[in-house]
C-alpha cells in the first residue's frame, strides 16, 4: 500500500519536473532549475549529516569552489564546458581533500565549527583574491555553450544530472559503504571496536559529498552566469543545511522538499521584502523547536498516528526517543530496524560531542 | 623588513589579538560549561556595538556607551537562553542550529536599524588619538584595548581559579550531576554564565566599534576570527583563548601586510597544523574527559 503511494507520488513529481518548461513561465523555470541545483547541494550535505552524523556548515563554500573554477576557466581561459565542469569538480575535490583531512578527525560540534571556519576562509579568499576572483564584483558573463543557450535546454540537463545524482546517492547509501557510514553515525566507538577505519570512512564520505557539491556548483555557474562571494558566504551554507533539516534529515526526498521550500520562498519573498534573512532565521528557529525531524519526519509521525488509530493498536514506539530531550538516547528500536530512514528521525538529538 | 615595520606589525597583531581575546573569551566561557557553541556571539558583538554607537552619538559619553551596550547584550543573552535555548538543552546540534537561526534574525534587525555601511564609534580624546612611542606614533585606543584585554583576562582567570563561583563553574564542567546533587542550582549557573558570555561579546562590540568599525557582515567576520582562536586554543579553555588570540592576531597582522590578497589563508595554515597535531586544539579536552 505505502509502496504504491510512494511510486505514484514519485511518478507525479517526475511528470511535473519533465513538463515544467511548458507549465512554468521563464522566471519560475529558472527557480525550478535552482531548486534542483540546491537539492543536489542539500543531498550532498545529507550524506554527511543524515547518514554519517556530521553536521557541516561549509558546504556552500565547497560548492562555490566548483562555481569559481568553472567561472574562471570559462571567462578568462575560454575553455569549453566539457573541460570546465570536470575541472570544477576536480578543484572541489582537491580543496575538500585538504580541508577534509583535518575536519574528519573530529566529530559533532567540533566538526561543525571547523567546517564553518573553513567555509569562511574560502569566502575570504574569494573576497580578497582580486586577480583571480574579481573580489566582490565577482566573475560575470559565464555563458553557456550554444546548444544550451535556451534555458529550457539547460533545465533538462540539470534535471537529468539531478536524477542521476539522486540514483547514485541512493545506491551509495544502501551499499556496504553507506551502511558503514550509518554505523559511524549510530556509534563511532562501536564501529571502531569492530575494526573499521572510522577516520578513513568519514574522509571518504566527506569526499563523496564534496564530489556532488562540486558538480552542483559547476552547474550553478552556467545557471547563474555569474559568481560572487555572496554565492559562497556562510548564510548560503546555513541555508543549505536548513534545507536538509527542514525536508527531513537522513531521507532521500527531504533535501528536495527543503530545497523547494527555501528556494521558492526566497524568490517569492524577495519580490516583496528585503527581510529574507529574518524569515529564514525564523524558519530555522521554528523548525528546530517544533519539528527537528523535518517534513518527512512529521509526515511519518502523522502517518504512524493515522494507521495506529485505525488499527487501534498502540502507536509504534519508533519516535519516542525524540521526545526525550537531553542525553543521547539508546533506543533498542534503532538498532533493530535496518530499513532506510526509519532510524533517522532523531538525528538532530543524537550527534554526540 | 625595517624594524619600524616589524614593531608596528607586532603591535598591530598583539592589540588585535587583545580584541579577539575579548570576543573569544565569552564564547569559550559558554562552551566550556554548557557545551553550547553560541553562534549568536558575533551578532551580539555587532548589535551591542551599534547600541554603543547610538549612545555615544546621543550622549557623547563613551563610558555610558560601554555600560549600556554590555547590559544590552546581557539582557539579550538572558532572553535567548531562557526563552529558546532552554527548550533544546543538551541536544548539541539543535542548540547550535537554533543559535544560527537567532543570529540571522538579529543580524537582519541590525541591518534594518543601522544600515550596512561602515560606521566607526567615536572614542573620547582621553583614550583616542595618537600616542608617541619610542620611534613610532601609534593609535592610543589600540593600546587601551590591549590593557583592557589584559585586565579582563586577569579578572576571568581570578574568578575561575580563586573564587567559589569559579569552582562551581569548573566543577560544573567536570561533573554536572554531582554539582546539582550538592545542592547547587545548575540551571541558574548556566543562565548566569550565558549572560556573562553575552556581556563579554557586548563589551567587545563597543571596543571593536572604535577599533575596527561596524558594518554589515562584521558579525560573521569577528565570529570567524573568534572561532579560529578557539579551534587553535581549544574550546572551553581560557589559556587557549589567550594563546590562540595572540597567534591569530599576529598572523593576521603580518598576513595582511605581506600577502594582502590571500590574508585569510595565513590564519588557516596554522589552524591546520594545530588540528593535525591536536584535533581538539592546544588546550582542548579529549572526548570523555569532560
Coordinates of C-alpha atoms in Angstrom, one line a residue:
Chain A
X1 CA 0.0 0.0 0.0
X2 CA 2.6 2.5 1.1
X3 CA 4.8 1.3 -1.6
X4 CA 2.2 2.1 -4.2
X5 CA 1.6 5.6 -2.8
X6 CA 5.3 6.2 -2.9
X7 CA 5.6 5.1 -6.6
X8 CA 2.5 7.2 -7.6
X9 CA 3.8 10.3 -5.8
X10 CA 7.2 9.8 -7.4
X11 CA 5.7 9.5 -10.9
X12 CA 3.6 12.6 -10.5
X13 CA 6.6 14.5 -9.3
X14 CA 8.7 13.3 -12.2
X15 CA 6.0 14.1 -14.7
X16 CA 5.8 17.6 -13.2
X17 CA 9.6 18.1 -13.4
X18 CA 9.6 16.9 -17.0
X19 CA 6.7 19.1 -18.1
X20 CA 7.9 22.1 -16.1
X21 CA 9.3 24.0 -19.2
X22 CA 5.8 24.0 -20.8
X23 CA 4.0 24.6 -17.5
X24 CA 6.0 27.4 -16.0
X25 CA 7.0 30.8 -17.3
X26 CA 10.7 31.6 -17.7
X27 CA 11.1 33.1 -14.2
X28 CA 9.7 30.1 -12.4
X29 CA 11.5 27.7 -14.7
X30 CA 14.8 29.3 -13.6
X31 CA 13.6 28.9 -10.0
X32 CA 12.9 25.2 -10.6
X33 CA 16.4 24.8 -12.1
X34 CA 17.8 26.5 -8.9
X35 CA 15.7 24.1 -6.8
X36 CA 17.3 21.1 -8.5
X37 CA 20.8 22.5 -8.1
X38 CA 20.4 23.3 -4.5
X39 CA 18.7 19.9 -3.9
X40 CA 21.9 18.3 -5.1
X41 CA 23.9 20.5 -2.7
X42 CA 21.4 19.6 0.1
X43 CA 21.7 15.9 -0.8
X44 CA 25.5 16.2 -0.5
X45 CA 25.1 17.7 3.0
X46 CA 22.6 14.9 3.7
X47 CA 25.3 12.3 3.1
X48 CA 27.3 13.9 5.9
X49 CA 24.5 15.0 8.3
X50 CA 21.9 12.3 7.6
X51 CA 24.0 9.2 7.1
X52 CA 27.3 9.9 8.8
X53 CA 26.1 12.1 11.6
X54 CA 28.4 15.0 10.7
X55 CA 26.9 18.5 10.5
X56 CA 28.8 20.7 8.1
X57 CA 28.4 24.5 7.9
X58 CA 30.9 24.9 5.0
X59 CA 29.3 23.0 2.1
X60 CA 28.2 26.1 0.1
X61 CA 31.9 27.1 0.1
X62 CA 32.9 23.7 -1.2
X63 CA 30.1 24.0 -3.8
X64 CA 31.4 27.5 -4.6
X65 CA 34.9 26.2 -5.4
X66 CA 33.3 24.4 -8.4
X67 CA 31.4 27.6 -9.4
X68 CA 34.5 29.7 -9.3
X69 CA 36.7 27.2 -11.1
X70 CA 34.1 27.0 -13.9
X71 CA 33.7 30.7 -14.0
X72 CA 37.4 31.4 -14.1
X73 CA 38.1 28.9 -16.8
X74 CA 35.1 29.9 -19.0
X75 CA 35.6 33.6 -18.9
X76 CA 39.4 34.0 -18.5
X77 CA 40.7 30.9 -20.3
X78 CA 37.8 30.4 -22.7
X79 CA 37.6 26.7 -22.1
X80 CA 34.5 24.7 -23.3
X81 CA 32.0 23.2 -20.9
X82 CA 33.3 19.6 -21.2
X83 CA 36.6 20.8 -19.8
X84 CA 35.4 23.3 -17.2
X85 CA 32.9 21.1 -15.4
X86 CA 35.3 18.2 -14.8
X87 CA 37.9 20.8 -13.8
X88 CA 35.4 22.4 -11.4
X89 CA 34.7 19.0 -9.8
X90 CA 38.4 18.3 -9.6
X91 CA 39.1 21.6 -8.0
X92 CA 36.4 21.0 -5.4
X93 CA 37.8 17.6 -4.6
X94 CA 41.3 19.0 -4.1
X95 CA 40.1 21.7 -1.7
X96 CA 37.8 19.2 0.0
X97 CA 40.7 16.8 0.4
X98 CA 42.9 19.5 2.1
X99 CA 40.0 20.5 4.4
X100 CA 38.7 17.0 4.9
X101 CA 42.0 15.6 6.3
X102 CA 41.7 18.0 9.3
X103 CA 37.9 18.1 9.7
X104 CA 37.3 14.3 9.8
X105 CA 39.5 13.8 12.7
X106 CA 36.8 15.4 14.8
X107 CA 33.1 14.9 15.1
X108 CA 30.0 16.6 16.5
X109 CA 30.3 20.2 17.4
X110 CA 34.0 20.4 16.6
X111 CA 33.4 19.2 13.0
X112 CA 30.7 21.9 12.7
X113 CA 33.0 24.6 13.9
X114 CA 35.9 23.6 11.7
X115 CA 33.8 23.3 8.6
X116 CA 32.3 26.7 9.4
X117 CA 35.8 28.2 9.7
X118 CA 37.0 26.5 6.5
X119 CA 34.0 27.7 4.6
X120 CA 34.6 31.3 5.8
X121 CA 38.2 31.1 4.8
X122 CA 37.2 30.1 1.2
X123 CA 34.8 33.1 1.3
X124 CA 37.6 35.3 2.5
X125 CA 39.8 34.1 -0.4
X126 CA 37.1 34.8 -2.9
X127 CA 36.6 38.2 -1.4
X128 CA 40.2 39.3 -1.4
X129 CA 41.9 37.4 -4.2
X130 CA 41.2 40.1 -6.7
X131 CA 43.3 38.9 -9.6
X132 CA 41.5 35.6 -9.8
X133 CA 38.0 36.2 -8.4
X134 CA 37.4 39.9 -9.1
X135 CA 36.8 40.2 -5.3
X136 CA 33.3 41.5 -4.5
X137 CA 32.4 42.3 -8.1
X138 CA 32.6 38.6 -8.9
X139 CA 33.0 36.9 -12.3
X140 CA 30.4 37.9 -14.8
X141 CA 29.5 36.5 -18.2
X142 CA 29.8 32.8 -17.7
X143 CA 28.0 31.9 -20.9
X144 CA 26.5 28.5 -21.7
X145 CA 27.6 26.8 -24.9
X146 CA 25.3 27.4 -28.0
X147 CA 23.3 24.1 -27.7
X148 CA 22.3 25.1 -24.1
X149 CA 21.8 28.8 -24.7
X150 CA 18.0 28.3 -24.3
X151 CA 17.3 28.0 -20.6
X152 CA 14.8 25.1 -21.1
X153 CA 17.5 23.1 -22.7
X154 CA 19.8 23.8 -19.8
X155 CA 17.0 22.9 -17.4
X156 CA 16.7 19.5 -18.9
X157 CA 20.4 19.0 -18.4
X158 CA 20.1 19.9 -14.8
X159 CA 17.1 17.6 -14.4
X160 CA 19.0 14.6 -15.9
X161 CA 22.0 15.3 -13.7
X162 CA 19.9 15.7 -10.6
X163 CA 18.1 12.4 -11.3
X164 CA 21.4 10.6 -11.8
X165 CA 22.8 12.1 -8.6
X166 CA 19.7 11.0 -6.8
X167 CA 20.1 7.5 -8.0
X168 CA 23.8 7.4 -7.3
X169 CA 23.3 8.7 -3.8
X170 CA 20.6 6.1 -3.2
X171 CA 22.9 3.4 -4.4
X172 CA 25.8 4.7 -2.3
X173 CA 23.9 4.9 1.0
X174 CA 22.5 1.4 0.5
X175 CA 25.8 -0.1 -0.3
X176 CA 28.1 -1.7 2.3
X177 CA 30.0 1.6 2.3
X178 CA 26.8 3.5 3.1
X179 CA 25.9 1.1 5.9
X180 CA 29.3 1.7 7.4
X181 CA 28.7 5.4 7.3
X182 CA 25.4 4.8 9.1
X183 CA 27.3 2.7 11.6
X184 CA 29.6 5.7 12.2
X185 CA 26.5 7.8 12.9
X186 CA 25.0 5.4 15.3
X187 CA 28.1 4.6 17.3
X188 CA 31.5 5.6 16.3
X189 CA 33.2 3.8 19.1
X190 CA 31.3 0.6 18.4
X191 CA 32.3 0.7 14.8
X192 CA 35.9 1.3 15.8
X193 CA 35.8 -1.7 18.0
X194 CA 34.5 -3.8 15.1
X195 CA 37.7 -2.9 13.3
X196 CA 36.5 -0.2 10.9
X197 CA 38.8 2.6 10.0
X198 CA 36.4 5.4 11.1
X199 CA 38.6 8.3 10.0
X200 CA 39.0 6.9 6.5
X201 CA 35.3 6.3 6.2
X202 CA 34.5 9.8 7.3
X203 CA 37.0 11.1 4.9
X204 CA 35.6 9.1 2.0
X205 CA 32.1 10.3 3.0
X206 CA 33.4 13.9 3.0
X207 CA 34.9 13.4 -0.5
X208 CA 31.8 11.8 -1.9
X209 CA 29.7 14.7 -0.5
X210 CA 32.2 17.2 -2.0
X211 CA 32.0 15.5 -5.4
X212 CA 28.3 16.1 -5.6
X213 CA 28.6 19.6 -4.2
X214 CA 31.2 20.4 -6.7
X215 CA 29.1 19.0 -9.6
X216 CA 26.1 21.1 -8.4
X217 CA 28.4 24.2 -8.0
X218 CA 29.8 23.7 -11.5
X219 CA 26.3 23.6 -13.0
X220 CA 25.3 26.6 -10.9
X221 CA 28.0 28.7 -12.7
X222 CA 26.1 28.2 -16.0
X223 CA 22.7 28.6 -14.4
X224 CA 23.5 32.0 -12.9
X225 CA 26.1 33.2 -15.4
X226 CA 27.7 34.9 -12.5
X227 CA 29.5 34.1 -9.3
X228 CA 30.4 36.4 -6.4
X229 CA 31.4 35.9 -2.8
X230 CA 27.7 36.1 -1.9
X231 CA 27.3 32.7 -3.6
X232 CA 29.5 31.0 -1.0
X233 CA 29.0 33.1 2.1
X234 CA 28.2 31.5 5.5
X235 CA 24.5 32.3 5.0
X236 CA 24.3 30.0 2.0
X237 CA 25.9 27.1 3.9
X238 CA 23.5 27.6 6.7
X239 CA 20.6 27.8 4.2
X240 CA 21.6 24.6 2.6
X241 CA 21.8 22.9 5.9
X242 CA 18.4 24.2 6.8
X243 CA 17.1 22.7 3.5
X244 CA 18.2 19.2 4.7
X245 CA 16.7 19.6 8.2
X246 CA 13.5 21.2 7.0
X247 CA 13.0 18.5 4.5
X248 CA 13.9 15.6 6.8
X249 CA 17.4 14.6 7.8
X250 CA 18.5 11.2 6.6
X251 CA 15.8 10.8 4.0
X252 CA 16.1 10.7 0.2
X253 CA 13.3 13.1 -0.5
X254 CA 13.9 15.5 2.3
X255 CA 16.6 17.6 0.6
X256 CA 14.3 18.0 -2.5
X257 CA 11.5 19.2 -0.3
X258 CA 13.7 21.5 1.7
X259 CA 15.3 23.0 -1.4
X260 CA 11.9 23.5 -3.0
X261 CA 10.5 25.3 0.1
X262 CA 13.6 27.5 0.7
X263 CA 14.4 28.4 -2.9
X264 CA 10.8 29.2 -3.8
X265 CA 10.3 31.0 -0.5
X266 CA 13.4 33.1 -1.1
X267 CA 12.4 34.0 -4.6
X268 CA 8.8 34.8 -3.7
X269 CA 9.6 36.9 -0.6
X270 CA 12.4 38.8 -2.4
X271 CA 9.7 40.2 -4.7
X272 CA 8.0 41.9 -1.8
X273 CA 10.6 42.4 1.0
X274 CA 14.3 42.6 1.8
X275 CA 13.8 40.8 5.0
X276 CA 14.5 37.3 3.8
X277 CA 17.4 36.6 6.3
X278 CA 14.9 37.3 9.1
X279 CA 12.3 34.9 7.6
X280 CA 15.0 32.3 7.1
X281 CA 16.1 32.7 10.7
X282 CA 12.5 32.3 11.9
X283 CA 12.1 29.2 9.8
X284 CA 15.3 27.8 11.5
X285 CA 14.0 28.6 15.0
X286 CA 10.6 27.2 14.4
X287 CA 11.9 24.0 12.7
X288 CA 14.3 23.2 15.4
X289 CA 11.8 23.9 18.2
X290 CA 8.8 22.1 16.7
X291 CA 9.9 19.6 14.1
X292 CA 13.6 18.8 14.2
X293 CA 12.9 15.8 12.0
X294 CA 11.5 17.9 9.2
X295 CA 8.6 17.5 6.8
X296 CA 9.3 13.9 6.1
X297 CA 9.6 13.1 9.8
X298 CA 6.4 15.0 10.6
X299 CA 4.6 13.1 7.8
X300 CA 5.9 9.8 9.2
X301 CA 4.6 10.7 12.6
X302 CA 1.3 11.7 11.2
X303 CA 1.1 8.5 9.1
X304 CA 2.0 6.3 12.0
X305 CA -0.5 8.1 14.2
X306 CA -3.2 7.6 11.5
X307 CA -2.5 3.9 10.9
X308 CA -2.2 3.4 14.7
X309 CA -5.6 4.9 15.4
X310 CA -7.2 3.0 12.5
X311 CA -6.0 -0.4 13.7
X312 CA -6.5 0.5 17.3
X313 CA -3.0 -0.8 18.1
X314 CA -0.7 1.0 20.4
X315 CA 1.3 3.5 18.4
X316 CA 4.7 2.5 17.2
X317 CA 7.5 3.3 19.7
X318 CA 9.7 4.4 16.8
X319 CA 9.8 8.1 17.5
X320 CA 9.5 8.1 21.3
X321 CA 13.1 8.8 21.9
X322 CA 12.9 12.2 20.1
X323 CA 10.8 13.4 22.9
X324 CA 13.5 12.7 25.4
X325 CA 15.4 15.9 25.4
X326 CA 18.9 15.9 26.6
X327 CA 21.3 13.0 26.7
X328 CA 21.9 10.7 23.8
X329 CA 19.2 8.0 24.0
X330 CA 19.9 4.5 23.1
X331 CA 16.7 3.1 21.9
X332 CA 16.6 -0.6 21.0
X333 CA 14.3 0.1 18.0
X334 CA 17.1 2.0 16.4
X335 CA 19.4 -1.0 16.4
X336 CA 16.8 -3.4 15.2
X337 CA 15.3 -1.5 12.3
X338 CA 17.6 -1.6 9.4
X339 CA 15.1 -0.1 7.0
X340 CA 16.2 3.1 5.4
X341 CA 15.0 6.2 7.0
X342 CA 13.2 4.8 9.9
X343 CA 16.1 5.2 12.3
X344 CA 16.8 8.8 11.4
X345 CA 14.0 10.8 13.0
X346 CA 16.0 11.8 15.9
X347 CA 19.4 12.5 14.3
X348 CA 19.4 16.1 15.5
X349 CA 19.4 14.9 19.0
X350 CA 21.8 12.1 18.6
X351 CA 25.0 13.8 17.5
X352 CA 27.5 13.1 20.2
X353 CA 30.1 15.6 21.1
Chain B
X1 CA 61.8 44.5 6.6
X2 CA 62.7 47.5 8.6
X3 CA 62.5 47.4 12.4
X4 CA 59.7 50.1 12.4
X5 CA 57.6 47.8 10.2
X6 CA 58.3 44.9 12.4
X7 CA 57.4 46.7 15.6
X8 CA 54.3 48.2 14.0
X9 CA 53.1 44.8 12.8
X10 CA 53.8 43.2 16.1
X11 CA 51.9 45.9 17.9
X12 CA 49.0 45.6 15.5
X13 CA 49.0 41.9 16.0
X14 CA 49.0 42.0 19.8
X15 CA 46.4 44.7 20.0
X16 CA 44.1 42.9 17.5
X17 CA 44.8 39.8 19.5
X18 CA 43.5 41.6 22.6
X19 CA 40.2 42.4 20.9
X20 CA 39.9 38.8 19.7
X21 CA 40.5 37.7 23.2
X22 CA 37.6 39.8 24.4
X23 CA 35.4 38.1 21.8
X24 CA 36.7 34.6 22.2
X25 CA 36.7 34.6 26.0
X26 CA 32.9 34.9 26.2
X27 CA 32.4 32.2 23.6
X28 CA 34.8 29.8 25.2
X29 CA 33.3 30.5 28.7
X30 CA 29.9 29.5 27.5
X31 CA 31.2 26.5 25.6
X32 CA 33.3 25.3 28.5
X33 CA 30.4 25.0 30.9
X34 CA 27.4 24.4 28.7
X35 CA 28.9 22.8 25.7
X36 CA 26.8 25.3 23.6
X37 CA 28.6 26.7 20.6
X38 CA 26.8 30.0 20.7
X39 CA 26.8 31.3 17.1
X40 CA 24.9 34.4 18.2
X41 CA 28.1 35.6 19.7
X42 CA 29.1 37.6 16.6
X43 CA 25.8 39.3 16.2
X44 CA 25.7 40.1 19.9
X45 CA 29.0 41.8 19.3
X46 CA 27.7 43.8 16.3
X47 CA 24.3 44.8 17.9
X48 CA 25.9 45.9 21.1
X49 CA 28.5 47.9 19.1
X50 CA 25.6 49.6 17.3
X51 CA 23.9 50.3 20.6
X52 CA 27.2 51.8 21.9
X53 CA 27.5 53.9 18.7
X54 CA 24.0 55.3 19.2
X55 CA 24.6 56.1 22.8
X56 CA 27.8 57.9 22.0
X57 CA 26.0 59.9 19.4
X58 CA 23.2 60.9 21.7
X59 CA 25.0 61.5 25.0
X60 CA 28.7 61.9 23.9
X61 CA 29.7 59.6 26.8
X62 CA 31.9 56.6 25.9
X63 CA 31.6 55.2 29.4
X64 CA 27.8 55.2 29.2
X65 CA 28.0 53.5 25.8
X66 CA 30.2 50.7 27.3
X67 CA 27.8 50.2 30.2
X68 CA 24.6 50.4 28.0
X69 CA 26.0 48.0 25.3
X70 CA 27.2 45.5 27.8
X71 CA 23.9 45.4 29.7
X72 CA 22.0 45.3 26.4
X73 CA 24.0 42.2 25.3
X74 CA 23.5 40.6 28.7
X75 CA 19.7 41.1 28.6
X76 CA 19.6 39.8 25.0
X77 CA 21.6 36.8 26.1
X78 CA 19.3 36.2 29.0
X79 CA 16.2 36.2 26.8
X80 CA 17.8 33.9 24.2
X81 CA 18.9 31.4 26.9
X82 CA 15.7 31.5 28.9
X83 CA 13.1 31.5 26.1
X84 CA 14.7 29.5 23.3
X85 CA 17.9 27.6 24.1
X86 CA 16.3 26.0 27.2
X87 CA 13.9 24.0 25.1
X88 CA 16.7 22.1 23.4
X89 CA 19.1 21.9 26.3
X90 CA 21.6 19.0 25.9
X91 CA 20.7 18.4 22.3
X92 CA 24.0 19.7 21.0
X93 CA 23.3 20.1 17.3
X94 CA 19.8 21.6 17.9
X95 CA 21.4 24.2 20.1
X96 CA 23.9 25.3 17.5
X97 CA 21.3 25.4 14.8
X98 CA 19.0 27.4 17.0
X99 CA 21.7 30.0 17.6
X100 CA 22.2 30.2 13.8
X101 CA 18.6 31.0 13.3
X102 CA 18.6 33.6 16.0
X103 CA 21.8 35.1 14.6
X104 CA 20.2 35.6 11.2
X105 CA 17.2 37.3 12.7
X106 CA 19.3 39.6 14.9
X107 CA 21.7 40.4 12.0
X108 CA 18.8 41.4 9.9
X109 CA 17.5 43.6 12.7
X110 CA 20.9 45.3 12.9
X111 CA 20.9 45.9 9.1
X112 CA 17.3 47.3 9.2
X113 CA 18.1 49.6 12.1
X114 CA 21.6 50.8 11.4
X115 CA 22.2 50.1 7.7
X116 CA 25.1 48.2 6.2
X117 CA 27.7 51.0 5.7
X118 CA 30.8 51.0 7.9
X119 CA 30.4 53.3 10.9
X120 CA 33.1 53.9 13.5
X121 CA 32.4 54.6 17.1
X122 CA 33.9 57.8 18.2
X123 CA 36.3 57.4 21.1
X124 CA 36.9 60.3 23.5
X125 CA 40.2 62.2 23.3
X126 CA 41.4 60.8 26.6
X127 CA 41.8 57.3 25.2
X128 CA 41.7 58.1 21.5
X129 CA 44.1 59.9 19.2
X130 CA 47.7 59.1 18.6
X131 CA 50.3 58.2 21.2
X132 CA 54.1 58.7 20.8
X133 CA 56.1 55.5 21.5
X134 CA 59.8 55.4 21.0
X135 CA 60.3 55.5 17.3
X136 CA 56.7 55.4 16.2
X137 CA 53.3 57.1 16.5
X138 CA 50.5 54.7 17.3
X139 CA 46.8 54.9 17.9
X140 CA 46.2 55.2 21.7
X141 CA 42.9 53.3 21.6
X142 CA 44.7 50.1 20.4
X143 CA 47.0 50.3 23.4
X144 CA 43.9 50.8 25.6
X145 CA 42.3 47.7 24.1
X146 CA 45.4 45.7 24.9
X147 CA 45.2 46.9 28.5
X148 CA 41.5 46.0 28.7
X149 CA 42.3 42.6 27.3
X150 CA 44.9 42.0 30.0
X151 CA 42.5 43.3 32.7
X152 CA 39.6 41.1 31.5
X153 CA 41.8 38.1 31.1
X154 CA 43.2 38.5 34.5
X155 CA 39.8 39.0 36.0
X156 CA 38.4 35.9 34.4
X157 CA 41.4 33.9 35.5
X158 CA 40.9 35.1 39.1
X159 CA 37.2 34.4 39.1
X160 CA 37.7 31.0 37.6
X161 CA 40.5 29.9 39.8
X162 CA 40.2 31.8 43.1
X163 CA 36.5 32.2 43.8
X164 CA 33.6 30.0 44.9
X165 CA 31.7 30.9 41.7
X166 CA 34.8 29.8 39.7
X167 CA 35.0 26.5 41.4
X168 CA 31.3 25.8 40.9
X169 CA 31.8 26.5 37.2
X170 CA 34.8 24.3 37.0
X171 CA 33.0 21.6 38.8
X172 CA 30.0 22.0 36.6
X173 CA 32.3 21.4 33.5
X174 CA 33.6 18.2 35.0
X175 CA 30.6 16.6 36.6
X176 CA 27.2 18.5 36.3
X177 CA 25.2 15.7 38.0
X178 CA 27.4 15.8 41.1
X179 CA 27.3 19.6 41.3
X180 CA 23.5 19.5 41.2
X181 CA 23.5 16.8 43.8
X182 CA 25.4 19.1 46.1
X183 CA 22.5 21.5 46.1
X184 CA 23.7 24.0 43.5
X185 CA 21.1 25.2 41.2
X186 CA 22.8 24.4 37.9
X187 CA 20.2 26.0 35.6
X188 CA 20.8 29.3 37.3
X189 CA 24.6 28.9 36.9
X190 CA 24.0 28.1 33.2
X191 CA 22.0 31.2 32.7
X192 CA 24.5 33.3 34.6
X193 CA 27.4 32.0 32.6
X194 CA 25.5 32.5 29.3
X195 CA 24.6 36.1 30.3
X196 CA 28.3 36.7 31.3
X197 CA 29.5 35.4 28.0
X198 CA 27.0 37.6 26.1
X199 CA 28.1 40.6 28.1
X200 CA 31.7 40.0 27.1
X201 CA 30.5 39.9 23.5
X202 CA 28.7 43.2 24.0
X203 CA 31.7 44.8 25.7
X204 CA 33.9 43.6 22.8
X205 CA 31.4 45.1 20.4
X206 CA 31.8 48.6 21.7
X207 CA 35.6 48.3 21.8
X208 CA 35.6 46.7 18.3
X209 CA 33.3 49.6 17.1
X210 CA 36.1 52.0 18.0
X211 CA 38.9 49.7 17.0
X212 CA 37.7 48.4 13.6
X213 CA 34.3 49.7 12.7
X214 CA 30.8 48.3 12.4
X215 CA 29.3 47.2 9.1
X216 CA 27.1 44.5 7.6
X217 CA 29.0 41.3 7.9
X218 CA 31.2 42.4 10.7
X219 CA 29.4 39.9 12.9
X220 CA 30.4 36.9 10.8
X221 CA 33.9 38.2 10.3
X222 CA 34.6 38.6 14.0
X223 CA 32.9 35.2 14.6
X224 CA 35.3 33.6 12.1
X225 CA 38.3 35.1 13.9
X226 CA 36.9 34.1 17.3
X227 CA 36.2 30.5 16.0
X228 CA 39.7 30.1 14.7
X229 CA 41.1 31.4 18.0
X230 CA 39.1 28.8 19.8
X231 CA 39.8 26.0 17.4
X232 CA 43.5 26.7 17.8
X233 CA 43.4 27.2 21.6
X234 CA 40.9 24.5 22.4
X235 CA 37.2 25.1 23.1
X236 CA 36.4 25.9 26.7
X237 CA 39.9 26.8 27.7
X238 CA 40.8 30.3 28.9
X239 CA 44.5 29.7 28.5
X240 CA 43.8 28.5 24.9
X241 CA 41.8 31.7 24.2
X242 CA 44.8 33.8 25.3
X243 CA 47.4 31.9 23.2
X244 CA 45.0 31.5 20.3
X245 CA 44.1 35.1 20.1
X246 CA 47.7 36.3 20.2
X247 CA 48.6 33.8 17.5
X248 CA 45.7 34.7 15.2
X249 CA 46.2 38.4 15.9
X250 CA 49.9 38.3 14.9
X251 CA 49.4 36.0 11.9
X252 CA 46.6 38.2 10.6
X253 CA 48.5 41.4 11.0
X254 CA 51.6 40.0 9.2
X255 CA 49.5 38.3 6.6
X256 CA 47.5 41.4 5.8
X257 CA 50.8 43.4 5.5
X258 CA 52.7 40.9 3.5
X259 CA 50.2 39.0 1.4
X260 CA 47.0 41.2 1.3
X261 CA 45.3 39.1 -1.4
X262 CA 45.3 35.8 0.5
X263 CA 45.4 37.1 4.0
X264 CA 42.7 34.7 5.3
X265 CA 44.8 31.8 4.3
X266 CA 47.6 32.9 6.6
X267 CA 45.3 32.0 9.6
X268 CA 44.2 28.8 8.0
X269 CA 47.7 27.3 7.7
X270 CA 48.5 27.4 11.5
X271 CA 44.9 26.3 12.3
X272 CA 45.5 23.2 10.0
X273 CA 48.8 22.5 11.7
X274 CA 47.4 22.7 15.2
X275 CA 44.4 20.5 14.1
X276 CA 46.7 17.9 12.6
X277 CA 48.6 17.5 15.8
X278 CA 45.8 18.2 18.3
X279 CA 42.4 17.8 16.8
X280 CA 40.8 19.4 19.9
X281 CA 43.1 22.4 19.9
X282 CA 46.2 23.2 22.0
X283 CA 44.4 23.1 25.4
X284 CA 41.2 21.3 24.4
X285 CA 40.0 18.3 26.3
X286 CA 39.7 14.8 24.9
X287 CA 36.4 13.1 24.4
X288 CA 35.0 11.6 27.6
X289 CA 37.2 13.8 29.6
X290 CA 34.6 16.4 30.3

